[in-house]
Amino acid sequence: MQDVLDAGLAWARDYDTSRSLVLQLSPMVTMSRWSPLESRWFKLNTDGAISLTNQQAAIGVVFRDADANWICDFSMRMGKDNIFKVEGRAVLEGSHVAWGRGLRQVEVECDNALLVESLLVGGYVNSKMVKLRLIRGILNREWKVRIRHVPRSHGC
């Protein structure tokens, strides 16, 4: 819970100091259905979940090409953790797989609005959550990455 609060506070501090800047940050985009990709782009759908019965967490990742064809997927059990960290781990692991497979134009879709917004506006900078900084580190490599929020009810 503290990590979620830290990310929110970091985002708020960043927002407050960025209002005077001319440079506009990428806005958070909420998608409501499958959005086609340009040629040679790949979609990375991520999700994290926590069991209500035993509090065990797991992540799942699916890659698709521009025509929505399945490329690969994986899932991983994580033990007990909070949902913000679980969703962050899904984005981190999925990004590592994308980079490792040589995918250099990737659109990441995640249903955690706070995580997406934190990554887009720089909330990771002041965060004590290592996963946020690791995600940003891999996203800052020499490739094109777009991050989109997809509400759980619209997961593709």
Coordinates of C-alpha atoms in Angstrom, one line a residue, residues 12-119:
A12 CA 1.5 14.7 -7.9
R13 CA 4.9 16.3 -7.2
D14 CA 5.9 15.8 -10.8
Y15 CA 2.6 17.2 -12.1
D16 CA 2.8 20.2 -9.8
T17 CA 6.4 21.1 -11.0
S18 CA 5.7 20.3 -14.7
R19 CA 2.7 22.7 -15.1
S20 CA 5.1 25.5 -15.9
L21 CA 7.0 23.6 -18.5
V22 CA 6.3 24.1 -22.2
L23 CA 7.1 20.4 -23.0
Q24 CA 3.9 18.4 -22.8
L25 CA 4.1 14.8 -21.6
S26 CA 2.3 12.0 -23.3
P27 CA -1.3 11.9 -22.2
M28 CA -2.7 8.7 -20.8
V29 CA -4.9 7.0 -23.3
T30 CA -7.7 4.6 -22.3
M31 CA -8.5 2.1 -25.0
S32 CA -12.0 0.6 -25.1
R33 CA -11.4 -2.2 -27.7
W34 CA -8.6 -3.8 -29.8
S35 CA -6.9 -1.0 -31.6
P36 CA -5.1 -2.0 -34.8
L37 CA -1.3 -1.4 -35.0
E38 CA 0.8 -0.1 -37.7
S39 CA 2.9 -2.6 -39.7
R40 CA 5.9 -4.0 -37.8
W41 CA 4.4 -3.0 -34.4
F42 CA 3.6 -5.6 -31.7
K43 CA 1.1 -5.4 -28.9
L44 CA 2.1 -6.5 -25.3
N45 CA -1.0 -7.2 -23.1
T46 CA -0.1 -7.5 -19.5
D47 CA -2.1 -8.5 -16.4
G48 CA -1.6 -9.3 -12.8
A49 CA -4.0 -10.9 -10.3
I50 CA -4.1 -11.8 -6.7
S51 CA -6.2 -14.8 -5.5
L52 CA -8.9 -14.0 -3.0
T53 CA -8.6 -17.4 -1.4
N54 CA -4.8 -17.6 -0.7
Q55 CA -3.5 -14.1 -1.6
Q56 CA -1.0 -15.6 -4.1
A57 CA -0.2 -13.3 -7.0
A58 CA 0.4 -14.2 -10.7
I59 CA 1.1 -12.4 -13.9
G60 CA 0.3 -13.1 -17.5
V61 CA 1.6 -11.6 -20.7
V62 CA 0.5 -12.0 -24.3
F63 CA 2.2 -10.7 -27.5
R64 CA 0.4 -10.1 -30.8
D65 CA 1.4 -8.8 -34.1
A66 CA -0.2 -5.9 -36.0
D67 CA -2.9 -8.3 -37.4
A68 CA -3.7 -9.5 -33.8
N69 CA -2.0 -12.9 -34.5
W70 CA -0.6 -14.6 -31.3
I71 CA 3.2 -14.4 -31.1
C72 CA 3.9 -15.8 -27.6
D73 CA 2.7 -15.7 -24.1
F74 CA 3.7 -16.6 -20.6
S75 CA 2.5 -16.6 -17.0
M76 CA 4.4 -16.6 -13.7
R77 CA 3.5 -17.1 -10.1
M78 CA 4.9 -14.5 -7.7
G79 CA 3.9 -15.3 -4.2
K80 CA 2.2 -12.7 -2.0
D81 CA 2.4 -9.0 -3.0
N82 CA 0.2 -6.0 -3.6
I83 CA -1.6 -5.4 -7.0
F84 CA 0.5 -2.4 -8.0
K85 CA 3.7 -4.4 -7.7
V86 CA 2.2 -7.4 -9.4
E87 CA 1.0 -5.3 -12.4
G88 CA 4.4 -3.6 -12.5
R89 CA 6.1 -7.0 -12.6
A90 CA 3.9 -8.0 -15.5
V91 CA 5.0 -4.9 -17.5
L92 CA 8.6 -5.4 -16.5
E93 CA 8.8 -9.1 -17.4
G94 CA 6.9 -8.5 -20.7
S95 CA 9.2 -5.7 -21.6
H96 CA 12.2 -7.9 -21.0
V97 CA 10.7 -10.6 -23.2
A98 CA 9.9 -8.1 -26.0
W99 CA 13.5 -6.7 -25.9
G100 CA 15.0 -10.2 -25.8
R101 CA 12.9 -11.3 -28.9
G102 CA 14.1 -8.3 -30.8
L103 CA 10.7 -6.5 -30.9
R104 CA 11.6 -2.9 -31.3
Q105 CA 8.2 -1.3 -31.8
V106 CA 5.9 -2.3 -28.9
E107 CA 2.6 -1.0 -27.6
V108 CA 2.1 -2.0 -24.0
E109 CA -1.5 -2.4 -22.6
C110 CA -2.1 -2.5 -18.9
D111 CA -5.3 -2.3 -16.8
N112 CA -3.7 -0.5 -13.9
A113 CA -4.4 3.2 -14.5
L114 CA -2.1 4.4 -11.7
L115 CA 0.9 2.3 -13.1
V116 CA 0.3 3.6 -16.6
E117 CA 0.1 7.2 -15.5
S118 CA 3.1 6.8 -13.2
L119 CA 5.2 5.5 -16.2

